[in-house]
MMTF fields as JSON, N, C-alpha, C and O atoms, coordinates in Angstrom:
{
  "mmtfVersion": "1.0.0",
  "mmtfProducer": "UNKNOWN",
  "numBonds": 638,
  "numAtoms": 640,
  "numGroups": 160,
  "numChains": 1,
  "numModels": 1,
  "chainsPerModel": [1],
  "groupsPerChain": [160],
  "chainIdList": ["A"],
  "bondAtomList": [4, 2, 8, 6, 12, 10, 16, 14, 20, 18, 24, 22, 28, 26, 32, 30, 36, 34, 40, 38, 44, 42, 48, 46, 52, 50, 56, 54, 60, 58, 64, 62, 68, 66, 72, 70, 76, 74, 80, 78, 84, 82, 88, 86, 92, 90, 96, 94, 100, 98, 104, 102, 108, 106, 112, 110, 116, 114, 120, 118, 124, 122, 128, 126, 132, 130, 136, 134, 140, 138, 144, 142, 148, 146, 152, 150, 156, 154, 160, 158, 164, 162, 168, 166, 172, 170, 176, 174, 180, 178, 184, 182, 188, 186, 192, 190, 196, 194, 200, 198, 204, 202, 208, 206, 212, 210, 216, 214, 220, 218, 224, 222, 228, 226, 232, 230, 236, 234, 240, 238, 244, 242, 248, 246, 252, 250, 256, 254, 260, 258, 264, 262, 268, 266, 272, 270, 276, 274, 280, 278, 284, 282, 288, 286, 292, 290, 296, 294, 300, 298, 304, 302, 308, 306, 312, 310, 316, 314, 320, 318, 324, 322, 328, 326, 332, 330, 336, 334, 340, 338, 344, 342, 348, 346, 352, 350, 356, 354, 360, 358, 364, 362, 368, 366, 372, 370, 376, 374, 380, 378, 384, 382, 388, 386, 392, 390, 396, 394, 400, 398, 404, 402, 408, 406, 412, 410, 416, 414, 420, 418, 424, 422, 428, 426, 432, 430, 436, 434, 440, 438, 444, 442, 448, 446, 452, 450, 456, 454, 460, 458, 464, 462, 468, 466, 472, 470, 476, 474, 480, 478, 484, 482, 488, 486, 492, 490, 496, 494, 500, 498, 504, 502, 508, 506, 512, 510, 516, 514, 524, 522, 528, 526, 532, 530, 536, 534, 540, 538, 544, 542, 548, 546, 552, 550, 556, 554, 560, 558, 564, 562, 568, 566, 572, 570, 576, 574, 580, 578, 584, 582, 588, 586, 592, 590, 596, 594, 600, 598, 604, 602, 608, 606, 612, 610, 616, 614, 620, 618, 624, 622, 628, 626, 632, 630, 636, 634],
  "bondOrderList": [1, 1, 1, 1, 1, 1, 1, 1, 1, 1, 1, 1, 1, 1, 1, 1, 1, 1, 1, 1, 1, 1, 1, 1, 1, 1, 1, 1, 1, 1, 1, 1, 1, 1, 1, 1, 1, 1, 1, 1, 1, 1, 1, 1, 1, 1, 1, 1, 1, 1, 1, 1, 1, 1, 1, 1, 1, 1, 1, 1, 1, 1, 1, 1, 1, 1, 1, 1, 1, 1, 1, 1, 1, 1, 1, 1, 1, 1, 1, 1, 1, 1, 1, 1, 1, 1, 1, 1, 1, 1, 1, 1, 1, 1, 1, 1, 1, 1, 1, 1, 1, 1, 1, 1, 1, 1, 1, 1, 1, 1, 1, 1, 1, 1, 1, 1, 1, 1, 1, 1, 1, 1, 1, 1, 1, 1, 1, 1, 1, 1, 1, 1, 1, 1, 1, 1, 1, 1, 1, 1, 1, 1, 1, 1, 1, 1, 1, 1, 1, 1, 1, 1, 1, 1, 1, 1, 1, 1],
  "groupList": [{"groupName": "UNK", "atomNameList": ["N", "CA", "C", "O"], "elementList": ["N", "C", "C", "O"], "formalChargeList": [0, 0, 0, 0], "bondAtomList": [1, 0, 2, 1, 3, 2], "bondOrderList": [1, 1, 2], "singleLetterCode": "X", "chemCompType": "L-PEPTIDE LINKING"}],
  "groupTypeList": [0, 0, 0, 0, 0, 0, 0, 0, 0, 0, 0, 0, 0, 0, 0, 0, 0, 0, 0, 0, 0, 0, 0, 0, 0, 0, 0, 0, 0, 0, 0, 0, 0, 0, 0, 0, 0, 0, 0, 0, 0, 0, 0, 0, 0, 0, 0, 0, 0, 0, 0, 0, 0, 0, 0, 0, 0, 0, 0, 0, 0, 0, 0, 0, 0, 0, 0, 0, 0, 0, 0, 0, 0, 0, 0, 0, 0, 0, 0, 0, 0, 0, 0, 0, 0, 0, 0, 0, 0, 0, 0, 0, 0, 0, 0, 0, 0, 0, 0, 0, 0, 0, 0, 0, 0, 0, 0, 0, 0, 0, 0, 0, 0, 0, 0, 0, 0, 0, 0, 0, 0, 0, 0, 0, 0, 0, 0, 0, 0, 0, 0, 0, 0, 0, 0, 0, 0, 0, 0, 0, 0, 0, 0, 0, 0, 0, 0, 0, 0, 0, 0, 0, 0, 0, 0, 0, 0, 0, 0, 0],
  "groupIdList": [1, 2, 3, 4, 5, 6, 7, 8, 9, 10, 11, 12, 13, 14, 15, 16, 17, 18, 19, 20, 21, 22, 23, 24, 25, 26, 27, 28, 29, 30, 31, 32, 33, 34, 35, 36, 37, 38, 39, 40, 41, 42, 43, 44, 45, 46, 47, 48, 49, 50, 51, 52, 53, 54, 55, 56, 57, 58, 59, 60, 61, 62, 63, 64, 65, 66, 67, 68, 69, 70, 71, 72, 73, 74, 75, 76, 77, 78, 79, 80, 81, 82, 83, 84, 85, 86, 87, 88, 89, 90, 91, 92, 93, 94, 95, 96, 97, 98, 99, 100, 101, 102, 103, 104, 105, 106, 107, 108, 109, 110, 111, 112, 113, 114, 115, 116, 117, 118, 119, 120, 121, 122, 123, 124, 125, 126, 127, 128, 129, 130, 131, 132, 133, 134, 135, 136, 137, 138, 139, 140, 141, 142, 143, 144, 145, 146, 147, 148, 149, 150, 151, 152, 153, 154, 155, 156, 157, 158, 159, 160],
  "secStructList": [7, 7, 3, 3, 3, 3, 7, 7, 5, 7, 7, 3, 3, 3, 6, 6, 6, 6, 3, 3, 3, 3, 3, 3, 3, 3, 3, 3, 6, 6, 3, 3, 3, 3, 3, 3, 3, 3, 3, 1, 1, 7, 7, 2, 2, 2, 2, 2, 2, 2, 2, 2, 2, 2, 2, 2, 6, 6, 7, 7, 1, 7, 3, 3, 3, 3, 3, 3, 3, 1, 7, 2, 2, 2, 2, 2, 2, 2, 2, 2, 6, 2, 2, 2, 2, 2, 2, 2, 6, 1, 5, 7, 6, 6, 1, 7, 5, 7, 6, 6, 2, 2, 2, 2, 2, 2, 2, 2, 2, 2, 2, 6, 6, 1, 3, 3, 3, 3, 3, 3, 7, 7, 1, 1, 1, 1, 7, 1, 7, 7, 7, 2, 2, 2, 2, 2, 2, 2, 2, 2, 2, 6, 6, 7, 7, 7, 7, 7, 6, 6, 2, 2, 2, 2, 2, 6, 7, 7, 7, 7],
  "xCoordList": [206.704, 206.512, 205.133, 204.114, 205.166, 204.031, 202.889, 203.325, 201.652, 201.017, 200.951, 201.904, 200.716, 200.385, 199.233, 198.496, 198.904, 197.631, 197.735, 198.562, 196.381, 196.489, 195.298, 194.245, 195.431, 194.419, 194.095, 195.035, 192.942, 192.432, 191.831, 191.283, 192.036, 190.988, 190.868, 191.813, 189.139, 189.149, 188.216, 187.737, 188.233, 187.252, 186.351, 186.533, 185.49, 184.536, 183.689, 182.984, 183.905, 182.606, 181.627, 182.104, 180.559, 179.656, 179.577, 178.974, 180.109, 180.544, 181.384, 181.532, 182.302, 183.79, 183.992, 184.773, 183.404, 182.71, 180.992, 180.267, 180.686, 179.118, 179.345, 180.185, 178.4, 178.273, 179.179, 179.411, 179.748, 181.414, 181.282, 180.397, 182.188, 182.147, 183.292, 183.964, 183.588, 184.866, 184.533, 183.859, 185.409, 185.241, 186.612, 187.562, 186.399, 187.633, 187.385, 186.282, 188.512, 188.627, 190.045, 191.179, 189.503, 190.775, 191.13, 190.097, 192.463, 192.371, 193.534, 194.68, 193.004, 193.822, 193.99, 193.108, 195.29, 195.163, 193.938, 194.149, 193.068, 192.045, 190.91, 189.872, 190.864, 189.71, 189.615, 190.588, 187.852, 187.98, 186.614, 185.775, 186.621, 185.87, 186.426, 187.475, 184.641, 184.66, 183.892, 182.961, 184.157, 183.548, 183.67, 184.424, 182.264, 182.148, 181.057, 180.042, 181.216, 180.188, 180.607, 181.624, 179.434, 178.771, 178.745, 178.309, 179.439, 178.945, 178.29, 177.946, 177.893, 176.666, 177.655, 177.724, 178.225, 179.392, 180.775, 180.694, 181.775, 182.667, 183.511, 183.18, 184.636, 185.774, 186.334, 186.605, 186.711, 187.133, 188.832, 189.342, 189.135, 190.459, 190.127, 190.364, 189.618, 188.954, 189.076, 189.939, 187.724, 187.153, 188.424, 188.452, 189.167, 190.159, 191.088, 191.336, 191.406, 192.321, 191.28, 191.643, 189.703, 188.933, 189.136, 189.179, 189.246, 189.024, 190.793, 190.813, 191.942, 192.873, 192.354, 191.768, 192.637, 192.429, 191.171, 191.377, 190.029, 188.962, 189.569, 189.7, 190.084, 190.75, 192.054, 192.175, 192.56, 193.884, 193.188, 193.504, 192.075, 191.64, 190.589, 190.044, 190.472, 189.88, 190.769, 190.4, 192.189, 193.265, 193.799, 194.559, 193.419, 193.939, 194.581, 195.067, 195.295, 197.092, 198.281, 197.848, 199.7, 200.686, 200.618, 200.481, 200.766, 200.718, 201.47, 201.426, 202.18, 202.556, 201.011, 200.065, 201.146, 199.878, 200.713, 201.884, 199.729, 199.904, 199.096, 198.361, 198.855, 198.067, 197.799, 198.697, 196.984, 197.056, 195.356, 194.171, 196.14, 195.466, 195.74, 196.785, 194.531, 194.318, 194.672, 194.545, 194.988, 195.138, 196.632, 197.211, 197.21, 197.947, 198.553, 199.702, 197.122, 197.203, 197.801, 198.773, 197.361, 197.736, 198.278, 198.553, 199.217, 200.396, 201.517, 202.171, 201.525, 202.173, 202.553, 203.543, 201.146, 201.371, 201.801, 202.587, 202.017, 202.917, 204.093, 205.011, 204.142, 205.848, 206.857, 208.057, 206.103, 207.062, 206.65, 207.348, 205.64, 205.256, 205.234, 205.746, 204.723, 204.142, 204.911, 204.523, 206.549, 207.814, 207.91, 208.198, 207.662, 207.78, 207.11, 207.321, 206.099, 204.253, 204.724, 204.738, 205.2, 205.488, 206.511, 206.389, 207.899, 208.949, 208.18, 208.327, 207.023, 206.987, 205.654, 205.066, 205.568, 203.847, 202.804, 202.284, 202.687, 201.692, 201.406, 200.218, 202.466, 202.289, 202.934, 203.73, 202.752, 203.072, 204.122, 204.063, 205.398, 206.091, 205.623, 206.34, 204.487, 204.178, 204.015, 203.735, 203.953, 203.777, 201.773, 201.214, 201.19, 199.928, 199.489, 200.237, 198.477, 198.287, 197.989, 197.666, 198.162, 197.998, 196.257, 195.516, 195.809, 194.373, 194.279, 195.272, 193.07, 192.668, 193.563, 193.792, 193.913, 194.954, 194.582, 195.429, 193.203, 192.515, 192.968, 193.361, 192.686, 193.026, 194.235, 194.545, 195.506, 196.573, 197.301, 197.919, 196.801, 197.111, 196.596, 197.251, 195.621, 195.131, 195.829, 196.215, 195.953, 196.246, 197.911, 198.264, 198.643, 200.147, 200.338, 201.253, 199.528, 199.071, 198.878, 199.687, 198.322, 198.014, 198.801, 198.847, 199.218, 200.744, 201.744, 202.397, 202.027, 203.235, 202.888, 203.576, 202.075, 201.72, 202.072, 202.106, 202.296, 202.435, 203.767, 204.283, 204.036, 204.782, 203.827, 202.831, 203.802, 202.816, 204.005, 205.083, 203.223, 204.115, 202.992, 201.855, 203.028, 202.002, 202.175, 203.229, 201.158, 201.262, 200.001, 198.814, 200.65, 199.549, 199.277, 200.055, 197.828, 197.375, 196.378, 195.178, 196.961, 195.892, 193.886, 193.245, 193.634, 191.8, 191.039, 191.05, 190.042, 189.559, 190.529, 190.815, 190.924, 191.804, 191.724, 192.77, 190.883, 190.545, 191.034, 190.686, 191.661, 192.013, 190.757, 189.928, 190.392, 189.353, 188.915, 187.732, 189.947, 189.577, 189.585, 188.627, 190.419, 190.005, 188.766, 188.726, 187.611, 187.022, 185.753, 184.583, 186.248, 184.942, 184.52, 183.406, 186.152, 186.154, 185.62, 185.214, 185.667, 184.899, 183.837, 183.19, 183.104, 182.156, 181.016, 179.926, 181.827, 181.277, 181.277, 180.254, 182.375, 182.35, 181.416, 181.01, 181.045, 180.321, 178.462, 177.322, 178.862, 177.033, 177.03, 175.898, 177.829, 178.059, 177.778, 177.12, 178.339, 177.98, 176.639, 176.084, 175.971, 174.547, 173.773, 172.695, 174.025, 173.203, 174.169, 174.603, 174.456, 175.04, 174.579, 173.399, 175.586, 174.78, 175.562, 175.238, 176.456, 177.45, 177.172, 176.659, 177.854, 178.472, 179.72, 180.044, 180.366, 182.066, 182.472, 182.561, 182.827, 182.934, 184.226, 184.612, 185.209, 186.403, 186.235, 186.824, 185.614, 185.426, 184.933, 185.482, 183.861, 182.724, 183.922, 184.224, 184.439, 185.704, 186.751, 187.306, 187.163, 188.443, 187.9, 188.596, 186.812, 186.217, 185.54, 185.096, 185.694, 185.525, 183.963, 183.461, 183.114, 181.576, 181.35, 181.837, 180.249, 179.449, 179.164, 178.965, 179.221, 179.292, 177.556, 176.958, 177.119, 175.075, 175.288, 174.336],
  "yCoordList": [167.103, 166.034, 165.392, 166.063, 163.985, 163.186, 163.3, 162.994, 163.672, 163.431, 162.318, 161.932, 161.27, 160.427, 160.113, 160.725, 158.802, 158.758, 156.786, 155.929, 156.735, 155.198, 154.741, 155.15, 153.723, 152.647, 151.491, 150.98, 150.963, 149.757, 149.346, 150.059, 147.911, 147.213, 146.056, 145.528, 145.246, 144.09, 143.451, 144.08, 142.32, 141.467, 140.414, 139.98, 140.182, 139.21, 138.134, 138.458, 136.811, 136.207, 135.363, 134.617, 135.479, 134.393, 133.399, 133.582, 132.265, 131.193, 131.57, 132.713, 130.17, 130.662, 129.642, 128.698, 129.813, 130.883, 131.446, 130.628, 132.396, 132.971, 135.087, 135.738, 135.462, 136.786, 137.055, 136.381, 138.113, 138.876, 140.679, 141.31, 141.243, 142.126, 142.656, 142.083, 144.169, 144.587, 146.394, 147.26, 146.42, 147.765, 148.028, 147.334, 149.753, 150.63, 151.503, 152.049, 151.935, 153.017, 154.219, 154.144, 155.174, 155.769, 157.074, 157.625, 157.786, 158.336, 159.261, 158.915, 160.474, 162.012, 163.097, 163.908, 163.01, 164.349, 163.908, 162.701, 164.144, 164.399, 164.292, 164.765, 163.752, 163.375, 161.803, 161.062, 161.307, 159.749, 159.889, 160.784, 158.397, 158.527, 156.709, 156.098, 156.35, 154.906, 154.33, 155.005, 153.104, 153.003, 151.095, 150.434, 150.605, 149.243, 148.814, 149.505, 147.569, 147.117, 145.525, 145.023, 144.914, 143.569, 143.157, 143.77, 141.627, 140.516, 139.804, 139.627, 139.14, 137.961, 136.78, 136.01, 136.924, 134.959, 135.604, 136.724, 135.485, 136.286, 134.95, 133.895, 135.71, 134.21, 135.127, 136.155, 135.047, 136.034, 136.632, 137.752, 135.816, 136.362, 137.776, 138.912, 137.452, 138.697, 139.752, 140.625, 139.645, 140.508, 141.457, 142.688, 140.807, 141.306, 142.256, 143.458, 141.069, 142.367, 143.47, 144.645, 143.071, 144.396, 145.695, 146.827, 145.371, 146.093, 147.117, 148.336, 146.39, 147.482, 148.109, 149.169, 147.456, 148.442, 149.614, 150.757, 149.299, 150.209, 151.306, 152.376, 151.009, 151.934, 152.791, 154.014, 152.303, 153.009, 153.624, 154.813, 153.381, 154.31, 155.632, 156.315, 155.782, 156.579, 158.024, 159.075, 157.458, 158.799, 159.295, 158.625, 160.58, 160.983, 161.175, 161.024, 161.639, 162.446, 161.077, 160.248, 161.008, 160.054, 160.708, 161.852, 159.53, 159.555, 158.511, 157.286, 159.25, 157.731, 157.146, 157.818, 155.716, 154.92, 154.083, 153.705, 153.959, 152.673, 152.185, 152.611, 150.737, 149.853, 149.126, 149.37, 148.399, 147.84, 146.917, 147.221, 145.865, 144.296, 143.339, 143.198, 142.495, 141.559, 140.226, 139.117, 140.264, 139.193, 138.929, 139.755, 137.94, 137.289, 137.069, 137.265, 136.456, 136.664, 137.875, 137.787, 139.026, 140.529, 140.897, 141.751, 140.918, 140.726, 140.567, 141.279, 139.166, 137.888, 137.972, 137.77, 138.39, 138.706, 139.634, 139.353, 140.863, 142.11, 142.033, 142.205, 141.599, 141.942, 141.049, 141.32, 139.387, 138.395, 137.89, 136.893, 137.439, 137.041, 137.398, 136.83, 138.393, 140.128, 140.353, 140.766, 139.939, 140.049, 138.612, 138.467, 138.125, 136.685, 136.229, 135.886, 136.464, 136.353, 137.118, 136.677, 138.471, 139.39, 138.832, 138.984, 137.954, 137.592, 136.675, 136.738, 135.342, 134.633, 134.705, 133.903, 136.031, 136.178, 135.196, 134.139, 136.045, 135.88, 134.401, 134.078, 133.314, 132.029, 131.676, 132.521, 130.786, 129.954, 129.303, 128.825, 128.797, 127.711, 126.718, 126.283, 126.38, 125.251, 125.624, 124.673, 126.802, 126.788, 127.076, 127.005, 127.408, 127.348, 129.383, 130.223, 129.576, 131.416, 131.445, 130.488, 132.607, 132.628, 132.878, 133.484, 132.485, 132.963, 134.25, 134.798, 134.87, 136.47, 137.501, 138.698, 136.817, 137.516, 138.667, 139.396, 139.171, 139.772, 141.501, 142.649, 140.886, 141.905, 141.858, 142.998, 141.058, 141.025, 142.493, 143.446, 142.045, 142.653, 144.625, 145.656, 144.456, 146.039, 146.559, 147.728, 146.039, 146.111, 146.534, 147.685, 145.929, 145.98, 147.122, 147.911, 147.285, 148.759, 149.832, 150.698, 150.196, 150.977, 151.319, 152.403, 150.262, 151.039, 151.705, 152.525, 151.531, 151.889, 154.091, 155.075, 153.985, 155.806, 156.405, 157.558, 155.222, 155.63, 154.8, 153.804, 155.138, 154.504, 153.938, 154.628, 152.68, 152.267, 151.463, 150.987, 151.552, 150.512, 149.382, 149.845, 148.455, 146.782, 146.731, 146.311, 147.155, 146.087, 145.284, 145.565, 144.282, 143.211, 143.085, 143.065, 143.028, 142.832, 141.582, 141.513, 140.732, 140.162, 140.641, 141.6, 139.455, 139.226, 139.106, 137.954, 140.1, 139.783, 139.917, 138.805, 140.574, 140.604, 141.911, 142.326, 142.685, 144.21, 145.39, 146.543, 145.194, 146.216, 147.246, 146.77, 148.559, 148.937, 149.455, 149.349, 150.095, 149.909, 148.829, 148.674, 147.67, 146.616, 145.931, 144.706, 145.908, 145.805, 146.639, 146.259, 147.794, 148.925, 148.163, 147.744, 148.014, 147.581, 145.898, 145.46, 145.13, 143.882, 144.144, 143.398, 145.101, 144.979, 145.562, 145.183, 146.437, 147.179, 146.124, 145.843, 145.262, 144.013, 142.957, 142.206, 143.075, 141.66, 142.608, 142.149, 143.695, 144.298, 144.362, 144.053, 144.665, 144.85, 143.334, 143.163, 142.26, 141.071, 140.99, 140.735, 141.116, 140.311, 140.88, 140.301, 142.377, 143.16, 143.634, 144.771, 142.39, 142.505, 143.495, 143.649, 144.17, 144.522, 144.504, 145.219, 143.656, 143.511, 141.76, 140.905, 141.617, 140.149, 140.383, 141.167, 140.111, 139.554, 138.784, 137.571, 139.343, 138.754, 138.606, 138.554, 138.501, 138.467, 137.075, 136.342, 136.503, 135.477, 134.475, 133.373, 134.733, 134.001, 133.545, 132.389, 134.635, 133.698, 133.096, 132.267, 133.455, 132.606, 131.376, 130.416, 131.143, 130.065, 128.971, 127.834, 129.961, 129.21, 128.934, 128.246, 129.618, 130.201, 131.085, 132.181, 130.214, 131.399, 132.596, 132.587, 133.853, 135.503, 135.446, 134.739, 136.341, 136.975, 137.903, 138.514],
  "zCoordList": [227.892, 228.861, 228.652, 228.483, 228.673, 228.133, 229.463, 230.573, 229.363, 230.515, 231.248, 230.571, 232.101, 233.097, 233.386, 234.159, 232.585, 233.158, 233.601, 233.287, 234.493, 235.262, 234.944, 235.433, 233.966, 233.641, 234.422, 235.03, 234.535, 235.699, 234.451, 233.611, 234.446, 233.348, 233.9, 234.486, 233.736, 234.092, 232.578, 231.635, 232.803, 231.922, 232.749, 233.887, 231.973, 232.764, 231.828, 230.872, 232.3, 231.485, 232.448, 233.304, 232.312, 232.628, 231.784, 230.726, 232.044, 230.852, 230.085, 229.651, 229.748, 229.185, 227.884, 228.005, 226.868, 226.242, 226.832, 227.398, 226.68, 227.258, 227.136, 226.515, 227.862, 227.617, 228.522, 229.526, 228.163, 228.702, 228.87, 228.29, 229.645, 229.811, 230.399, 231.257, 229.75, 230.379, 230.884, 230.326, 232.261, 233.017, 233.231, 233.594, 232.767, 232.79, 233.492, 233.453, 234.466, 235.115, 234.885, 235.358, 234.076, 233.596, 234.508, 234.887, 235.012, 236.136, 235.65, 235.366, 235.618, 234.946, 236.107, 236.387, 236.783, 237.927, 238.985, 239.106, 239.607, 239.888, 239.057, 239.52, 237.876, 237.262, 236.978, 236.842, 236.892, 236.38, 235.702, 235.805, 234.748, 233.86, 234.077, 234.278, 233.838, 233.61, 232.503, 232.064, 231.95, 230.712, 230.995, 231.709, 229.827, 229.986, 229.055, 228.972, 228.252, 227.794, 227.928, 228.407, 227.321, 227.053, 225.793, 224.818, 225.858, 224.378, 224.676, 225.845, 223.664, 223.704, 224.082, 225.04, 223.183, 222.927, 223.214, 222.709, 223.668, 224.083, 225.128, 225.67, 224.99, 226.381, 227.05, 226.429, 228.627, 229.403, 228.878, 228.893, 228.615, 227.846, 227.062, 227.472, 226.032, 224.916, 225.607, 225.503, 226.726, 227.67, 228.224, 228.215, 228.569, 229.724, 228.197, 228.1, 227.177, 226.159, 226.023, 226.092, 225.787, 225.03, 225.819, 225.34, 227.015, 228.374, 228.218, 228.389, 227.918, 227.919, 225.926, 225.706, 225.209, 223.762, 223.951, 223.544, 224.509, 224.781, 225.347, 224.753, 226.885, 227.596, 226.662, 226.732, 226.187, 225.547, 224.541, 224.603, 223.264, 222.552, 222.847, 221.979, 224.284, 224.775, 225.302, 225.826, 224.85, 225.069, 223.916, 223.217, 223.618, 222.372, 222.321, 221.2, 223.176, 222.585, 223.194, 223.995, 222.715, 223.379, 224.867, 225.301, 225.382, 226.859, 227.862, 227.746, 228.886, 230.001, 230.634, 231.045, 230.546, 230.78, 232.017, 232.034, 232.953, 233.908, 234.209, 235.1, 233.375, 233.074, 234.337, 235.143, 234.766, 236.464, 235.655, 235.518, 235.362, 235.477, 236.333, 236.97, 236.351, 237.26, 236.214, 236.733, 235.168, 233.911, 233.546, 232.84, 233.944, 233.696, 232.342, 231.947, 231.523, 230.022, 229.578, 228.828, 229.931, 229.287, 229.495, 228.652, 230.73, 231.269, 230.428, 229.666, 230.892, 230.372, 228.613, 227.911, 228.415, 226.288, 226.203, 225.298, 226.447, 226.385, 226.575, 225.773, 228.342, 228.597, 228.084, 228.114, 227.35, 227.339, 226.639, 226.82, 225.353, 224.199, 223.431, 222.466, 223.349, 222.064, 220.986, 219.893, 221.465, 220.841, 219.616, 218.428, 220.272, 219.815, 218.494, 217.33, 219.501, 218.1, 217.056, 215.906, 217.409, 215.824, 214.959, 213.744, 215.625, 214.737, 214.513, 213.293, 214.72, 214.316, 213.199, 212.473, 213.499, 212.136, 212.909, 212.551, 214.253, 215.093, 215.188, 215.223, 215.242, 215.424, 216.877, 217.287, 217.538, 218.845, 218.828, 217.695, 219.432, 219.831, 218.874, 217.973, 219.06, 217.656, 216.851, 216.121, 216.118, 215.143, 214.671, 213.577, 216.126, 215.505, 215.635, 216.136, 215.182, 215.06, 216.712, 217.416, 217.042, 218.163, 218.722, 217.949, 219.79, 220.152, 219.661, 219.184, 219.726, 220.026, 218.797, 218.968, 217.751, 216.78, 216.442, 215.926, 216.634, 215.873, 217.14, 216.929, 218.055, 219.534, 219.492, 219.144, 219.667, 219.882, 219.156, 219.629, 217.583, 216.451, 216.743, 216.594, 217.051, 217.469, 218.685, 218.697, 219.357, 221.198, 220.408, 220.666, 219.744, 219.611, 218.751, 218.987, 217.739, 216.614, 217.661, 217.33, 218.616, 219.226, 220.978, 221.559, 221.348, 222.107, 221.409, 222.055, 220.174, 219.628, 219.912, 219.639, 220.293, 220.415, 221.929, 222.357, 222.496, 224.246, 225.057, 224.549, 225.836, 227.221, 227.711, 227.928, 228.009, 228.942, 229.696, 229.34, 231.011, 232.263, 232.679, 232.598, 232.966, 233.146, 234.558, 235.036, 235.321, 237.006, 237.222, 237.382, 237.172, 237.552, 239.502, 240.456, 239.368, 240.529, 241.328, 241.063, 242.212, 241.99, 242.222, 242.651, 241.7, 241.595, 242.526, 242.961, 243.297, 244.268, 245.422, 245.868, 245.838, 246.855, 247.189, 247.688, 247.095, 248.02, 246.932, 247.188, 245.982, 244.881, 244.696, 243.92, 245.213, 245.246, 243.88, 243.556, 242.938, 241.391, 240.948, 240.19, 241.069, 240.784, 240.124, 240.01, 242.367, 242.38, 241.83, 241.806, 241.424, 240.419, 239.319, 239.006, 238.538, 237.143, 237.048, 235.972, 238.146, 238.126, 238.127, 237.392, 238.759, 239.168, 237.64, 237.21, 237.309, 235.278, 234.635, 234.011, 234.595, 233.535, 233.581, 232.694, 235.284, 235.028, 235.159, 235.081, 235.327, 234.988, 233.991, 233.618, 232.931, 231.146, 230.567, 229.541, 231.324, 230.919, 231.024, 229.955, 231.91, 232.499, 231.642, 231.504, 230.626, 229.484, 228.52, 228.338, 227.854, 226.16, 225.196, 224.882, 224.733, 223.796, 222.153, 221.204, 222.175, 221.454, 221.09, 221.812, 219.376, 218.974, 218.987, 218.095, 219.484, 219.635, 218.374, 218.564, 216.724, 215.501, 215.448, 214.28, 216.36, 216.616, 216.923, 216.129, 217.827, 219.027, 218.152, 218.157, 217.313, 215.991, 214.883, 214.587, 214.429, 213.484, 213.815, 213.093, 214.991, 215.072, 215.343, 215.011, 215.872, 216.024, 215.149, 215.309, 214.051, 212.422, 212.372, 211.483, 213.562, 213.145, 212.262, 211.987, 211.712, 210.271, 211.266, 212.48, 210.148, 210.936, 210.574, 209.764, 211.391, 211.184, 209.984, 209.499]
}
C-alpha cells in the first residue's frame, strides 16, 4: 500500500515577469516539513509549476500525493492539457511550443512514479496552508537567490 501524503504549493511573483517565489507544505501522518526559495527574473506561472516539481522531488519512494493548488494553470495543465501537449510534441492548438516546456516536461517525467489527486483551491480566501505557502513564496521572492534559466531561454535571453 502506497503511503499518503498532502502537498500545498503556491507560487509568487513580485512583477510578472520580476523576482518569484514558491512555498511548500508537505504533510506525512502527523509530520510537516516546509520548503521555499527565490528567483531573480522568474513569471508567477513558473513559480506556481516550480512549487509542485520541488514538492514532488522531495518524496522518495512512489506515493499517493494530494496536491492542493491555488493555480488554475497547474490544474488546468495536468488534468486537461498535459495529454494533449504530449500527442502534439509539446505544441498548442496553434501549433506554437507550449510556455514553461522546460517544467511541463520535468513536472510530467516525474508524476509518472506516483498517484497524485489535483484540488484546486481558491487564493486568499482563508486556506490556512494555503496561506503558509503564500506567505514562503512571497518571503523567498523578496530574497532571491536563484536565475530562473528556464524563464531566460524561453525568452530567447542570452544565458550569464
Amino acid at each position: 500500500m502506497l503511503k499518503s501524503i498532502t502537498m500545498f504549493t503556491d507560487g509568487s511573483c513580485l512583477g510578472n515577469p520580476g523576482p518569484g517565489g514558491y512555498g511548500i507544505l508537505i504533510r506525512y501522518k502527523n509530520y510537516e516539513k516546509t520548503f521555499s526559495s527565490g528567483f531573480y527574473l522568474t513569471t508567477n506561472n513558473r513559480m506556481e509549476l516550480m512549487g509542485v516539481i520541488k514538492g514532488i522531488e522531495q518524496i522518495k519512494e512512489s506515493c499517493s500525493i494530494t496536491i492542493i493548488t491555488d493555480s488554475q494553470y497547474v490544474k488546468k495543465g495536468v488534468s486537461i492539457w498535459l495529454d494533449n501537449w504530449k500527442k502534439k510534441n509539446w505544441k498548442t492548438v496553434k501549433n506554437k511550443t507550449i510556455k514553461n516546456i522546460d517544467l511541463w516536461i520535468n513536472l510530467n517525467k516525474i508524476l509518472k512514479f506516483h498517484f497524485v489527486q489535483w484540488i484546486w483551491v481558491n487564493s486568499h480566501n482563508g486556506h490556512l496552508e494555503n496561506e503558509k505557502c503564500d506567505l514562503l513564496a512571497k518571503k523567498s521572492a523578496k530574497k532571491p537567490l536563484f536565475i530562473d534559466y528556464g524563464y531566460i531561454n524561453t525568452k530567447k535571453y542570452k544565458t550569464i
